Short mmCIF file of C-alpha atoms and ligand atoms in Angstrom, two decimals:
data_model
loop_
_atom_site.label_atom_id
_atom_site.label_comp_id
_atom_site.label_asym_id
_atom_site.label_seq_id
_atom_site.Cartn_x
_atom_site.Cartn_y
_atom_site.Cartn_z
CA MET G 1 -263.50 17.60 -1.75
CA ALA G 2 -260.57 18.68 -3.88
CA ARG G 3 -256.90 19.29 -3.31
CA VAL G 4 -255.67 22.74 -2.65
CA ARG G 5 -254.15 24.33 -5.78
CA THR G 6 -252.48 27.50 -4.58
CA ILE G 7 -250.43 27.61 -1.35
CA ALA G 8 -249.04 30.96 -0.14
CA ILE G 9 -246.33 30.88 2.48
CA ASP G 10 -245.17 34.23 3.95
CA GLY G 11 -243.01 35.19 6.85
CA PRO G 12 -239.98 37.18 7.95
CA ALA G 13 -236.27 36.67 7.02
CA GLY G 14 -234.89 33.30 7.91
CA ALA G 15 -238.18 31.75 9.10
CA GLY G 16 -237.62 28.70 6.86
CA LYS G 17 -240.07 29.57 4.12
CA SER G 18 -237.81 28.52 1.29
CA THR G 19 -236.69 25.30 2.84
CA ILE G 20 -240.27 24.29 3.89
CA GLY G 21 -241.87 25.68 0.73
CA ALA G 22 -239.52 23.77 -1.56
CA LEU G 23 -240.17 20.53 0.40
CA VAL G 24 -243.99 21.02 0.48
CA ALA G 25 -243.90 21.59 -3.38
CA GLU G 26 -241.72 18.54 -3.88
CA ARG G 27 -243.98 16.38 -1.74
CA LEU G 28 -247.17 17.52 -3.63
CA GLY G 29 -245.56 17.66 -7.01
CA TYR G 30 -246.37 21.42 -7.34
CA LEU G 31 -244.33 24.18 -8.93
CA PHE G 32 -242.33 26.12 -6.33
CA LEU G 33 -241.59 29.91 -6.58
CA ASP G 34 -239.48 31.69 -4.02
CA THR G 35 -240.37 35.27 -4.84
CA GLY G 36 -237.50 36.52 -2.59
CA ALA G 37 -235.14 35.26 -5.30
CA MET G 38 -236.75 37.62 -7.87
CA TYR G 39 -236.29 40.73 -5.60
CA ARG G 40 -232.73 39.50 -4.95
CA ALA G 41 -232.02 39.24 -8.64
CA VAL G 42 -233.23 42.80 -9.28
CA ALA G 43 -230.99 43.93 -6.37
CA LEU G 44 -228.03 42.10 -7.89
CA ALA G 45 -228.69 43.67 -11.24
CA ALA G 46 -228.80 47.11 -9.57
CA LEU G 47 -225.57 46.44 -7.73
CA ARG G 48 -223.83 45.40 -10.85
CA ARG G 49 -224.88 48.56 -12.63
CA ALA G 50 -224.15 50.70 -9.67
CA VAL G 51 -227.72 51.97 -9.48
CA ASP G 52 -228.45 54.03 -6.43
CA PRO G 53 -230.91 52.00 -4.17
CA ASP G 54 -232.90 55.26 -3.67
CA ASP G 55 -233.24 55.87 -7.41
CA ALA G 56 -236.72 54.55 -7.78
CA GLU G 57 -237.10 55.61 -11.41
CA THR G 58 -233.98 53.72 -12.70
CA LEU G 59 -234.82 50.66 -10.44
CA ALA G 60 -238.29 50.62 -11.98
CA ARG G 61 -236.91 50.63 -15.49
CA LEU G 62 -234.31 47.94 -14.60
CA ALA G 63 -236.99 45.68 -13.03
CA ARG G 64 -238.94 45.80 -16.27
CA GLN G 65 -235.83 45.27 -18.49
CA VAL G 66 -234.11 42.29 -16.82
CA LEU G 67 -235.17 38.80 -17.55
CA ILE G 68 -235.43 36.66 -14.48
CA SER G 69 -236.28 33.05 -14.66
CA ILE G 70 -236.50 30.48 -11.83
CA GLY G 71 -236.48 26.84 -12.64
CA PRO G 72 -235.39 23.41 -11.59
CA PRO G 73 -231.77 23.02 -10.43
CA THR G 74 -229.33 22.81 -13.30
CA VAL G 75 -226.34 21.93 -11.09
CA ARG G 76 -226.28 19.54 -8.15
CA ASP G 77 -224.57 21.70 -5.55
CA GLY G 78 -227.32 21.83 -2.94
CA ARG G 79 -229.49 24.52 -4.60
CA ALA G 80 -233.29 24.14 -4.55
CA TYR G 81 -233.69 25.93 -7.91
CA THR G 82 -231.66 27.75 -10.49
CA VAL G 83 -231.97 31.55 -10.92
CA LEU G 84 -231.10 32.96 -14.27
CA LEU G 85 -230.59 36.79 -14.72
CA ASP G 86 -230.54 37.61 -18.36
CA GLY G 87 -229.54 34.08 -19.04
CA ALA G 88 -226.59 33.89 -16.58
CA ASP G 89 -226.74 31.69 -13.56
CA VAL G 90 -226.92 33.86 -10.35
CA THR G 91 -228.27 31.30 -8.00
CA TRP G 92 -225.56 31.82 -5.46
CA ALA G 93 -224.61 35.43 -6.37
CA ILE G 94 -228.09 36.57 -5.15
CA ARG G 95 -227.22 35.27 -1.66
CA ALA G 96 -224.19 37.47 -1.15
CA ALA G 97 -223.98 39.83 1.75
CA ASP G 98 -224.05 42.88 -0.41
CA VAL G 99 -227.40 41.72 -1.75
CA ASP G 100 -228.79 41.09 1.74
CA ARG G 101 -227.84 44.74 2.45
CA VAL G 102 -229.77 46.39 -0.34
CA VAL G 103 -232.59 44.12 -1.20
CA SER G 104 -235.24 45.43 1.06
CA GLN G 105 -234.50 48.91 0.03
CA ILE G 106 -235.05 47.86 -3.61
CA ALA G 107 -238.11 45.71 -2.87
CA ARG G 108 -239.95 48.62 -1.34
CA VAL G 109 -240.06 50.51 -4.68
CA PRO G 110 -243.69 50.23 -5.83
CA ALA G 111 -242.83 49.94 -9.52
CA VAL G 112 -240.26 47.19 -8.84
CA ARG G 113 -243.00 45.27 -6.93
CA SER G 114 -245.56 45.60 -9.68
CA ALA G 115 -243.10 44.28 -12.25
CA MET G 116 -242.41 41.26 -10.07
CA VAL G 117 -246.04 40.62 -8.97
CA GLU G 118 -247.25 40.56 -12.56
CA GLN G 119 -244.80 37.72 -13.34
CA GLN G 120 -245.73 35.92 -10.19
CA ARG G 121 -249.49 35.93 -10.91
CA ALA G 122 -248.74 34.79 -14.44
CA LEU G 123 -246.98 31.73 -13.01
CA ALA G 124 -249.68 31.01 -10.50
CA SER G 125 -252.34 31.10 -13.15
CA ARG G 126 -250.97 27.91 -14.43
CA GLY G 127 -252.14 26.35 -11.23
CA ARG G 128 -250.72 23.98 -8.61
CA ILE G 129 -248.02 26.14 -7.02
CA VAL G 130 -246.41 26.81 -3.68
CA MET G 131 -245.32 30.51 -3.63
CA VAL G 132 -243.26 32.01 -0.88
CA GLY G 133 -242.49 35.56 0.01
CA ARG G 134 -243.75 38.45 2.21
CA ASP G 135 -246.99 39.54 0.50
CA ILE G 136 -248.25 36.48 -1.26
CA GLY G 137 -251.30 35.85 0.87
CA THR G 138 -252.14 39.57 1.24
CA VAL G 139 -251.37 40.97 -2.23
CA VAL G 140 -250.01 38.58 -4.91
CA LEU G 141 -252.60 35.76 -4.46
CA PRO G 142 -255.21 37.02 -2.02
CA ASP G 143 -257.45 34.13 -3.16
CA ALA G 144 -254.88 31.44 -2.33
CA GLU G 145 -256.67 28.43 -0.99
CA ARG G 146 -254.25 27.87 1.75
CA LYS G 147 -252.14 30.62 3.47
CA ILE G 148 -249.38 29.87 6.01
CA PHE G 149 -247.44 32.54 7.89
CA LEU G 150 -244.24 30.88 9.01
CA THR G 151 -242.41 32.65 11.78
CA ALA G 152 -239.80 32.20 14.56
CA SER G 153 -238.08 34.54 17.02
CA ALA G 154 -235.28 36.71 15.58
CA ALA G 155 -232.66 34.92 17.70
CA GLU G 156 -233.70 31.62 16.16
CA ARG G 157 -233.77 32.96 12.71
CA ALA G 158 -230.23 34.41 13.06
CA ARG G 159 -229.08 30.88 14.36
CA ARG G 160 -230.60 29.27 11.37
CA ARG G 161 -229.08 31.71 8.97
CA GLU G 162 -225.64 31.12 10.48
CA GLU G 163 -225.99 27.40 10.07
CA GLU G 164 -227.26 27.77 6.59
CA LEU G 165 -224.18 29.91 5.54
CA ALA G 166 -221.80 27.63 7.45
CA ALA G 167 -223.05 24.66 5.49
CA ARG G 168 -221.87 26.56 2.38
CA GLY G 169 -218.54 27.29 3.92
CA GLU G 170 -219.42 30.94 4.67
CA HIS G 171 -218.86 32.36 8.10
CA ARG G 172 -220.53 35.52 9.29
CA PRO G 173 -220.82 36.38 13.04
CA ARG G 174 -224.32 35.79 14.51
CA PRO G 175 -224.75 39.23 15.98
CA GLU G 176 -224.14 40.59 12.45
CA LEU G 177 -226.80 38.24 10.97
CA LEU G 178 -229.19 39.21 13.70
CA ALA G 179 -228.82 42.90 13.13
CA GLU G 180 -229.25 42.27 9.42
CA ILE G 181 -232.44 40.30 9.96
CA LEU G 182 -233.88 42.89 12.35
CA ARG G 183 -233.16 45.72 9.89
CA ARG G 184 -234.78 43.80 7.08
CA ASP G 185 -237.79 42.96 9.22
CA GLU G 186 -238.13 46.62 10.06
CA LEU G 187 -238.07 47.74 6.44
CA ASP G 188 -240.24 44.92 5.13
CA SER G 189 -242.85 45.46 7.80
CA HIS G 190 -243.15 49.26 7.59
CA ARG G 191 -242.98 49.88 3.87
CA VAL G 192 -245.95 51.62 2.21
CA VAL G 193 -246.70 49.01 -0.47
CA ALA G 194 -247.31 45.31 0.45
CA PRO G 195 -245.76 45.30 3.99
CA LEU G 196 -244.89 41.99 5.54
CA ARG G 197 -247.84 40.85 7.54
CA ALA G 198 -250.05 37.71 7.98
CA ALA G 199 -253.16 37.71 5.96
CA ASP G 200 -256.29 37.76 8.10
CA ASP G 201 -257.11 34.20 6.95
CA ALA G 202 -253.43 32.93 7.22
CA MET G 203 -252.53 30.01 9.56
CA ILE G 204 -249.70 31.01 11.74
CA VAL G 205 -246.95 28.47 12.26
CA GLU G 206 -244.44 29.43 14.99
CA THR G 207 -241.38 27.32 14.42
CA ASP G 208 -239.07 28.07 17.42
CA GLY G 209 -237.68 24.82 18.70
CA MET G 210 -239.03 22.86 15.69
CA SER G 211 -236.79 20.88 13.39
CA VAL G 212 -237.18 21.19 9.61
CA ARG G 213 -238.97 17.83 9.74
CA GLU G 214 -241.39 18.96 12.38
CA ALA G 215 -242.21 22.28 10.63
CA LEU G 216 -242.70 20.43 7.36
CA GLY G 217 -245.04 17.94 9.04
CA ARG G 218 -247.07 20.83 10.56
CA VAL G 219 -247.22 22.75 7.32
CA LEU G 220 -248.27 19.60 5.31
CA SER G 221 -250.94 18.70 7.80
CA LEU G 222 -252.42 22.23 7.21
CA VAL G 223 -252.13 22.25 3.42
CA GLN G 224 -253.25 18.73 2.91
CA ARG G 225 -256.67 19.27 4.39
CA PRO G 226 -258.94 19.17 1.42
CA VAL G 227 -260.81 22.23 0.37
CA ALA G 228 -264.56 22.22 0.66
CA THR G 229 -266.11 22.41 -2.91
O1 CDP V 301 -234.53 34.25 2.47
P1 CDP V 301 -234.79 35.51 3.19
O2 CDP V 301 -235.91 35.33 4.17
O3 CDP V 301 -233.50 36.12 3.83
O4 CDP V 301 -235.18 36.59 2.20
P2 CDP V 301 -235.91 36.38 0.87
O5 CDP V 301 -237.18 35.70 1.01
O6 CDP V 301 -234.90 35.90 -0.19
O7 CDP V 301 -236.31 37.96 0.43
C1 CDP V 301 -235.34 38.95 0.38
C2 CDP V 301 -236.01 40.32 0.49
O8 CDP V 301 -236.86 40.55 -0.71
C3 CDP V 301 -236.94 40.50 1.67
O9 CDP V 301 -236.21 40.99 2.87
C4 CDP V 301 -237.85 41.56 1.11
O10 CDP V 301 -237.33 42.84 1.28
C5 CDP V 301 -237.93 41.20 -0.27
N1 CDP V 301 -239.20 40.46 -0.64
C6 CDP V 301 -240.37 41.19 -0.80
O11 CDP V 301 -240.41 42.31 -0.59
N2 CDP V 301 -241.54 40.52 -1.13
C7 CDP V 301 -241.52 39.25 -1.38
N3 CDP V 301 -242.66 38.57 -1.73
C8 CDP V 301 -240.31 38.44 -1.18
C9 CDP V 301 -239.19 39.10 -0.82
#
């Protein structure tokens, strides 16, 4: 019996994938990759260059040109990782409300996705990784040994997002966050390429009413089951 090497965690906005994924990776000593941060970095680059979010051709070029790197935290300010965009620290900039607004539109462009997926697979090929996103179990790593689909009701996810922002001193009204989450769920679930959905062999973890500790315990119990060899 061997330990699982690749763990895919997917789910909708605000389900706690990043928090739980980072903790699982830390606990197992695995690399952690939050693929949402990559799409957010492309979205930020597009906003800064005033690229129209519907201009697929320019977005595709941009996604191939920019250098995105995600690594261990370089500043102790509560971040789980540091995101560099062409060498500049954009870890917090990619969490801004204007990025929330355009990211799903940009992430639905097929050529943007293929540029990101290529980098994601290259990282996974080094082994021992927890990768989180929307299409990891279905498209990026269909052979991942363990697939988790983390979810919660939209109301619960909006409440968590409000708390997460408040912890960083940002205040956005919950109804606005809920509308934003529903809009992103809709775009992410209905796009043509790699829509958000649970892989057929994913284990679904419904986290309504669970604390982070409880959700972590549940996910760890699923991923720590050895794989049959
Ligand atoms: O943290 P939150 O759940 O708000 O979102 P995220 O994981 O940072 O992802 C931001 C957006 O990137 C999503 O709403 C998707 O549109 C896109 N995304 C994607 O298309 N595929 C992925 N593997 C990850 C994110």
